[in-house]
CSV table of C-alpha atoms in Angstrom, one decimal:
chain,number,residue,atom,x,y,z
G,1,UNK,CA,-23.2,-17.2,22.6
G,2,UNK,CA,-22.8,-19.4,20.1
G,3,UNK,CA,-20.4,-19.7,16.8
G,4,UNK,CA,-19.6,-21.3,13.8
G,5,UNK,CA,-16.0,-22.2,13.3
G,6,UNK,CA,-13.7,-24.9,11.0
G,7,UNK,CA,-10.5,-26.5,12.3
G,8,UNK,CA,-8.1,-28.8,10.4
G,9,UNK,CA,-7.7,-32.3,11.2
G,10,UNK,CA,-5.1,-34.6,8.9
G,11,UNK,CA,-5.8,-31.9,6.1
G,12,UNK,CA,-9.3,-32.4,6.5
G,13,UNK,CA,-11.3,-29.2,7.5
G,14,UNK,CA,-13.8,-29.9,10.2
G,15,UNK,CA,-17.2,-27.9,11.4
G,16,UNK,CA,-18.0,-26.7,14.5
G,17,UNK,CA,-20.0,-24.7,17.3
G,18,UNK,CA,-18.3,-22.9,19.9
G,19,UNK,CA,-20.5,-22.5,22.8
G,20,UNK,CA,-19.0,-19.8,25.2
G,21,UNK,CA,-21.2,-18.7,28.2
G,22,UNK,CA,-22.8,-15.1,28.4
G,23,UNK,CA,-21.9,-14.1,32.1
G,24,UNK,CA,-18.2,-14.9,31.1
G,25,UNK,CA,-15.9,-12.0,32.0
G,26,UNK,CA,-13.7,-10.1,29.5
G,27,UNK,CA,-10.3,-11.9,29.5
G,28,UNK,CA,-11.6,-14.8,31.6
G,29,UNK,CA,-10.6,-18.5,31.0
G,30,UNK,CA,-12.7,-21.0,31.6
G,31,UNK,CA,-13.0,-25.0,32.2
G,32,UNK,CA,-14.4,-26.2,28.5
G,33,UNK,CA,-15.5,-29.3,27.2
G,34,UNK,CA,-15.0,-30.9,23.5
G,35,UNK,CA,-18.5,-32.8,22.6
G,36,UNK,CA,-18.2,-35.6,20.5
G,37,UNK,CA,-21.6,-36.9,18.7
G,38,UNK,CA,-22.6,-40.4,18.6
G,39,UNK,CA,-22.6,-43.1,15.4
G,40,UNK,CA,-22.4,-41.6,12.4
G,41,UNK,CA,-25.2,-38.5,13.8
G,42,UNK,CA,-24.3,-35.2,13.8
G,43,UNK,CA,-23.3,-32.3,16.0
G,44,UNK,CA,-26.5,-30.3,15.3
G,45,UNK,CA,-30.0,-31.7,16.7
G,46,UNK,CA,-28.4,-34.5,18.6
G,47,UNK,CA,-27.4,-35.3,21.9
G,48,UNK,CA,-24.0,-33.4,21.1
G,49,UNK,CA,-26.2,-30.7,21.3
G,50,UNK,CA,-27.8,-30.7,24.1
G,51,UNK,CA,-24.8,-32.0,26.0
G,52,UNK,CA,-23.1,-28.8,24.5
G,53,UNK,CA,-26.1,-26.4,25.1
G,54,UNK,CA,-26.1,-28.0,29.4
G,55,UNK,CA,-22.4,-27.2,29.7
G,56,UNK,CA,-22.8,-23.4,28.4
G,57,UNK,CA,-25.6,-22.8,30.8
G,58,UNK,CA,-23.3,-24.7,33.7
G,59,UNK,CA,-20.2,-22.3,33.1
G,60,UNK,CA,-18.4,-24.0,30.2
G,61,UNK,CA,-16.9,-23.3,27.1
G,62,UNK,CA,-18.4,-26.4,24.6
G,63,UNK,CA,-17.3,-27.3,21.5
G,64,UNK,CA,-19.4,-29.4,19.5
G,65,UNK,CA,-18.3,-30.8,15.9
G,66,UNK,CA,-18.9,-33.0,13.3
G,67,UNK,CA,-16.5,-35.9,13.0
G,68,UNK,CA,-14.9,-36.3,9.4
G,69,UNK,CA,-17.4,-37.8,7.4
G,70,UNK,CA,-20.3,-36.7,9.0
G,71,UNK,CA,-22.6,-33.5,9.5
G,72,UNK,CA,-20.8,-30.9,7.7
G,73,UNK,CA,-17.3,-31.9,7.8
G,74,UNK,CA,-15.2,-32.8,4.9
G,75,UNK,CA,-13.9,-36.5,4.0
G,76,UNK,CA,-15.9,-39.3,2.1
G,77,UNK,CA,-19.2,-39.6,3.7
G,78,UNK,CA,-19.7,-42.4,6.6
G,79,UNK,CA,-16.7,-43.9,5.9
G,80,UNK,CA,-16.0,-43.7,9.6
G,81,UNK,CA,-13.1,-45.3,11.3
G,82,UNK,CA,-12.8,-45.4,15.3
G,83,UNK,CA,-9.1,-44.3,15.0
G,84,UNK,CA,-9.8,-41.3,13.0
G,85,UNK,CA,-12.7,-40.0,15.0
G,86,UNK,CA,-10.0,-40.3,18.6
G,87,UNK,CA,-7.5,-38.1,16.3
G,88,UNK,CA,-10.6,-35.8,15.4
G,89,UNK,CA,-11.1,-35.5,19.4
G,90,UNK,CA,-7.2,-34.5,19.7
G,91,UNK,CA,-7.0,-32.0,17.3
G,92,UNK,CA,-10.2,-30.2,18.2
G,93,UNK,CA,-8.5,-30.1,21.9
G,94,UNK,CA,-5.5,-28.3,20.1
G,95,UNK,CA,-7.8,-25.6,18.3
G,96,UNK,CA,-9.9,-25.3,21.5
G,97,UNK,CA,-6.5,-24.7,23.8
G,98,UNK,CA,-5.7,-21.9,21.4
G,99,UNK,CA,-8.9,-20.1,22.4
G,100,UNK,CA,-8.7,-16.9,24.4
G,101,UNK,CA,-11.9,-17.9,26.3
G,102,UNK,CA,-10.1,-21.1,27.4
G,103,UNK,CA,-8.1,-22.5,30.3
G,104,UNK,CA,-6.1,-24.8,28.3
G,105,UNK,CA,-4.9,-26.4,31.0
G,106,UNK,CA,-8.8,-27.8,32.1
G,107,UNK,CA,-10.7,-29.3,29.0
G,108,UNK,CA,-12.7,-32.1,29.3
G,109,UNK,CA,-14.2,-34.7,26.8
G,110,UNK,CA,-17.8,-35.7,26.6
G,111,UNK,CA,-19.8,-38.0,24.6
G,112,UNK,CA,-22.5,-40.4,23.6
G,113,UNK,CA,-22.4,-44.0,22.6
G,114,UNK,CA,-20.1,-44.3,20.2
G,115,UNK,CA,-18.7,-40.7,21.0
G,116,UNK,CA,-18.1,-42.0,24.4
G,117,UNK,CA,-16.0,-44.7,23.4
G,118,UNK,CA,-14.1,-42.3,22.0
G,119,UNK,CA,-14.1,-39.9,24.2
G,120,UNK,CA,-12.9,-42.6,26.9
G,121,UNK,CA,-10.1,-43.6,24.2
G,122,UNK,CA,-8.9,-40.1,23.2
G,123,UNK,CA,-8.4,-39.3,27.1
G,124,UNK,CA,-6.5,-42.8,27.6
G,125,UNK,CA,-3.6,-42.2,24.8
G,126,UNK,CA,-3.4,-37.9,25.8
G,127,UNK,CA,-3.2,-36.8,28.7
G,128,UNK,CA,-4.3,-33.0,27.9
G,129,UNK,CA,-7.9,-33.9,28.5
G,130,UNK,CA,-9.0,-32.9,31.9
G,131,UNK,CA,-11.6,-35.0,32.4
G,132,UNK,CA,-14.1,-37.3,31.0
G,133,UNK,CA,-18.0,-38.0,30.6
G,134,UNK,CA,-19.1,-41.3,28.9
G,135,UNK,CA,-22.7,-41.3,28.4
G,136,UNK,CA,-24.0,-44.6,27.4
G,137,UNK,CA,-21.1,-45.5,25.4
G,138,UNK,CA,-19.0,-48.8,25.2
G,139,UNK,CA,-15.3,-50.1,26.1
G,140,UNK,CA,-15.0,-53.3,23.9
G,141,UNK,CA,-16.6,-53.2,19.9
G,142,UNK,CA,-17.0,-56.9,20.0
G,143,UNK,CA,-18.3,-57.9,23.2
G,144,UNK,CA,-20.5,-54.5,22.4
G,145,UNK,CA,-21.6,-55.8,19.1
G,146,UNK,CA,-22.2,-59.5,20.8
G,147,UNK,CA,-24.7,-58.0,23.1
G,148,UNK,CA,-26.6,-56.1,20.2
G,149,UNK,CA,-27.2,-59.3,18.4
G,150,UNK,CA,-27.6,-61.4,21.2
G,151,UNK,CA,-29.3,-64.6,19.6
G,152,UNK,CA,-27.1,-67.5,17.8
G,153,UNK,CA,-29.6,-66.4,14.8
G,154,UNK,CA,-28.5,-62.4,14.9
G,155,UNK,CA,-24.6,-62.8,15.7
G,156,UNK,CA,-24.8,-65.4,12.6
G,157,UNK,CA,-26.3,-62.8,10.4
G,158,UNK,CA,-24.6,-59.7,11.5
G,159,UNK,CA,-21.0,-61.9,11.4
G,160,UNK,CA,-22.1,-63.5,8.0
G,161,UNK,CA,-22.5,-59.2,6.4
G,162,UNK,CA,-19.1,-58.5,7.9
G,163,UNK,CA,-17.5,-61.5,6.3
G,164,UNK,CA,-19.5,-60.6,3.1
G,165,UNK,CA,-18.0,-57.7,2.6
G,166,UNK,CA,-14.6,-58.2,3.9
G,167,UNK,CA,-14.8,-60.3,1.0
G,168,UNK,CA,-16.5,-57.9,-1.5
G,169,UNK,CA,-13.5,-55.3,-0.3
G,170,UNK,CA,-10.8,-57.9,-1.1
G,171,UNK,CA,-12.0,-58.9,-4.4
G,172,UNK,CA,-13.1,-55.4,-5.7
G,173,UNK,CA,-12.0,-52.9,-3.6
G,174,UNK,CA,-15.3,-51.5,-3.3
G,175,UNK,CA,-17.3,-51.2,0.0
G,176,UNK,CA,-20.5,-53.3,0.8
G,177,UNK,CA,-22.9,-51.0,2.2
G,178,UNK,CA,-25.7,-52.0,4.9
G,179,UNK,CA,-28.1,-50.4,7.3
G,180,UNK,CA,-27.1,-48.5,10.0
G,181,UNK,CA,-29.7,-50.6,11.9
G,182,UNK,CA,-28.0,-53.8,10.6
G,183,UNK,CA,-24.9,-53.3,12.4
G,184,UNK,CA,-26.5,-50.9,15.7
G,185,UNK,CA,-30.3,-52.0,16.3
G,186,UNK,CA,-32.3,-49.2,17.8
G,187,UNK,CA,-35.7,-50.3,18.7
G,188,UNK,CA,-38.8,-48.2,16.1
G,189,UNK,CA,-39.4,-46.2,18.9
G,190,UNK,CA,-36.2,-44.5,19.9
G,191,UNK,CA,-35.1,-43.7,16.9
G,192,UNK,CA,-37.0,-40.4,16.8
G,193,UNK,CA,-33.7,-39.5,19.2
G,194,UNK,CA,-31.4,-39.7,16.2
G,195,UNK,CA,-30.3,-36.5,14.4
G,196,UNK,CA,-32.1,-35.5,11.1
G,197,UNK,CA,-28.6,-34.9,10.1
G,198,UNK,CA,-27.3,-38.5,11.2
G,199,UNK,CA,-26.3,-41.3,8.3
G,200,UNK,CA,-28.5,-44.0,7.8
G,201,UNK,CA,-25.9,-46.4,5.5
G,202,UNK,CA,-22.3,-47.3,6.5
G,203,UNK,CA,-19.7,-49.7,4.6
G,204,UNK,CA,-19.0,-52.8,6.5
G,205,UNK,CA,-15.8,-50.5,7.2
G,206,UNK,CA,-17.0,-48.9,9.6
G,207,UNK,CA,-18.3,-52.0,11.6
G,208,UNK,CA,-15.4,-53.5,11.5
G,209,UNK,CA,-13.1,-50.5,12.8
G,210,UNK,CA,-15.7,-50.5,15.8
G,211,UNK,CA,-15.4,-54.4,16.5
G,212,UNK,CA,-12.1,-54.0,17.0
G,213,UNK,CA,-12.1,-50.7,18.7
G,214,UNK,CA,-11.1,-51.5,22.8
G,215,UNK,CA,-11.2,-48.3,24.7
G,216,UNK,CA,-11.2,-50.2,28.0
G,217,UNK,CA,-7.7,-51.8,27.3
G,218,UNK,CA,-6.7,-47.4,27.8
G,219,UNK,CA,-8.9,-46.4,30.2
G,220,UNK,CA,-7.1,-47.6,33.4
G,221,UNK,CA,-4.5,-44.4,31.9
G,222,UNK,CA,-7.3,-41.7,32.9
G,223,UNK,CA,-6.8,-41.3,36.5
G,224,UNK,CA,-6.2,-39.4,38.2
G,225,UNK,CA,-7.8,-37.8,36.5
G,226,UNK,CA,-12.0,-37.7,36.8
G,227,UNK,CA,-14.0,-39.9,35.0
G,228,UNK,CA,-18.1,-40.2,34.8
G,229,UNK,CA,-19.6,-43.0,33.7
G,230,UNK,CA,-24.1,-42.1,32.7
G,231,UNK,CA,-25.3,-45.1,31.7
G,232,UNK,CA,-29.2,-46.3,31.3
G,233,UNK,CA,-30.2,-49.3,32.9
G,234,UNK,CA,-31.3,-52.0,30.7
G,235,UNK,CA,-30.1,-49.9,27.4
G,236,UNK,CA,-31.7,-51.5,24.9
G,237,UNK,CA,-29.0,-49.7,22.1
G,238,UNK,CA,-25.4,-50.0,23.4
G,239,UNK,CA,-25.3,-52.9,26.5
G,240,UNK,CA,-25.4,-51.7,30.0
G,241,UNK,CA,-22.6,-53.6,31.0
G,242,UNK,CA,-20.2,-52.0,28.3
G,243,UNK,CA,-19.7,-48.8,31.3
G,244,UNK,CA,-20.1,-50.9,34.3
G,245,UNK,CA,-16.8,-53.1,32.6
G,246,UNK,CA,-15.0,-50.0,32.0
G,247,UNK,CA,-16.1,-48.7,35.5
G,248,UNK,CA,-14.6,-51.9,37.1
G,249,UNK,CA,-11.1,-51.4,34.9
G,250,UNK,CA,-11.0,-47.3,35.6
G,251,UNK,CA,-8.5,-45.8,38.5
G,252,UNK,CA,-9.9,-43.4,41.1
G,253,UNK,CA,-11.7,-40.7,40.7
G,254,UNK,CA,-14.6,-42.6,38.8
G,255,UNK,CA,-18.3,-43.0,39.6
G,256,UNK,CA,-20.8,-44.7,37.7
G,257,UNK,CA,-24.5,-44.0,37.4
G,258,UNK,CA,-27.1,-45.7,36.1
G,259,UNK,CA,-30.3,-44.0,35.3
G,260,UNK,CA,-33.4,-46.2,35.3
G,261,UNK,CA,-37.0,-45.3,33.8
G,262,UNK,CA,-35.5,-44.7,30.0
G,263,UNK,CA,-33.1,-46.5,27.4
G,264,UNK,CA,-30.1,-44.6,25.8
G,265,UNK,CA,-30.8,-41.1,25.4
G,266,UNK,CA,-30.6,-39.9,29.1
G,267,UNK,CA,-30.8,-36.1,27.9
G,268,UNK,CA,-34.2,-36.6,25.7
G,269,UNK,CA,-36.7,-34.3,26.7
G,270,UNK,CA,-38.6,-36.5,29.8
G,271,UNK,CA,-35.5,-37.3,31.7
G,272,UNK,CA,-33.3,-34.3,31.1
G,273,UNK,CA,-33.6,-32.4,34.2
G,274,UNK,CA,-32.5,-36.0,36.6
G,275,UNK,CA,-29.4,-36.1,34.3
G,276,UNK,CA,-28.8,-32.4,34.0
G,277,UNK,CA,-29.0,-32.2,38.3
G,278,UNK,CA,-26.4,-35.6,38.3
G,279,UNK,CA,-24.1,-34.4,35.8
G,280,UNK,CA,-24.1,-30.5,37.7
G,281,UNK,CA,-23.5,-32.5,41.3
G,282,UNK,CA,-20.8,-34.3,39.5
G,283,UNK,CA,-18.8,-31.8,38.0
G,284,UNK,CA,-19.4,-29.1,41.0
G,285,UNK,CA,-17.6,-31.7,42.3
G,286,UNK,CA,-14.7,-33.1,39.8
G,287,UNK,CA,-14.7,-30.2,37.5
G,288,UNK,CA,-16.2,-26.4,39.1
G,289,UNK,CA,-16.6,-23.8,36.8
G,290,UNK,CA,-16.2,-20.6,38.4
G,291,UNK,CA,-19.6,-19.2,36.8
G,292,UNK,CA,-21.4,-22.7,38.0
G,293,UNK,CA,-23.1,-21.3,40.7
């Protein structure tokens, strides 16, 4: 079952799906996940929502939403800040504990790329979330941003944009507005894994609140409780190494897999039933659901 719903967030009223499983019971509460999408994309024909779509079929409650200036939520289009997006994640945790189809005591966090980061961030500074899953996302925005533009020749240009319009900001107060693909370089070929719905300008903003976004200075707060790191191996989007660092700086429970044979999108269509079978084992687990048989 799946429905529409809206939830407040600093005055802003934000969109969302509420995934609830069919073979749940009348009056039964149930382990749920929130499902936070990745750079500026979109809950809807995304990873969000097939992550969301997995966790109803495993036994969970899912909700899936667009961040604030995304998708179909309210506030100034893309102008996304890494801050905003973790109190986003907090206050959809607060409408989701309200639900009757909810344990509130066991809701986890999922995302991808930059909704992992924060998702790994939202469940370092609040302790209410359960559990999370970081798939393919990234602990440290400059060292993340260092490996996308890994020449002397790229860093110079990307650094050179984010100077330019640090400067443009100063001077007019007006926002200098580049690719998407300026600041996060997805090779021709994977993009066809981006949302239809997802934004394809951002002001230099936006890079900057994710350069000097550090969810792996928080992470170490998660545990005990679980954490699953997905990553691909040899990501050719958001650097491999970004999980394995966080893995290294994570408490116990934590694992960390790395899924070979694909880049980034570990849920696309040819490698979705690996990842589905390691993300059951783990949460079977972590994280049962009593309708996960």
């Amino acid at each position: 079952m799946q429905e529409k719903h809206t939830f407040r967030s600093d005055g802003l009223k934000l969109s969302a799906v509420l995934h609830v499983p069919d073979a749940r019971k009348p009056g039964q509460r149930l382990p749920a996940f929130i499902v936070l999408h990745g750079f500026v994309g979109s809950k809807d024909e995304s990873h969000a929502e097939i992550q969301a779509r997995m966790l109803e079929q495993m036994g969970y409650v899912a909700l899936r939403f667009d961040f604030r200036c995304c998708g179909e939520s309210e506030g100034e289009r893309a102008q996304v800040r890494c801050f905003d997006q973790v109190a986003d994640a907090k206050n959809a945790l607060t409408f989701l504990a309200e639900r009757e189809e909810v344990d509130p005591g066991r809701i986890g966090v999922v995302g991808h790329s930059f909704g992992a980061a924060v998702s790994v961030y939202a469940a370092g500074v609040d302790d209410r979330f359960a559990c999370v899953i970081s798939s393919c996302g990234w602990g440290d925005g400059e060292r993340k941003f260092r490996g996308q533009h890994p020449t002397p020749e790229a860093w110079a240009k990307f650094t050179s944009l984010l100077e330019k319009g640090r400067k443009q900001k100063q001077e007019t107060g007006q926002s200098m507005w580049i690719s998407r693909f300026d600041a996060v370089p997805i090779p021709e070929h994977l993009r066809k894994n981006l949302s239809p719905k997802a934004i394809m300008e951002i002001p230099v903003e936006t890079a900057w609140s994710m350069y000097n976004f550090r969810a792996d200075e928080v992470v170490g707060n998660i545990a005990p409780r679980p954490i699953l790191f997905l990553h691909t191996a040899n990501d050719t989007i958001t650097p491999t190494e970004q999980s394995i660092r966080m893995f290294e700086k994570a408490g116990q429970p934590t694992e960390l897999v790395l899924i070979t044979g694909t880049s980034h999108f570990p849920l696309a269509e040819g490698d979705a039933p690996r990842t589905k079978a390691i993300i059951k084992g783990w949460l079977d687990k972590f994280f049962p659901s009593p309708l996960g048989a």
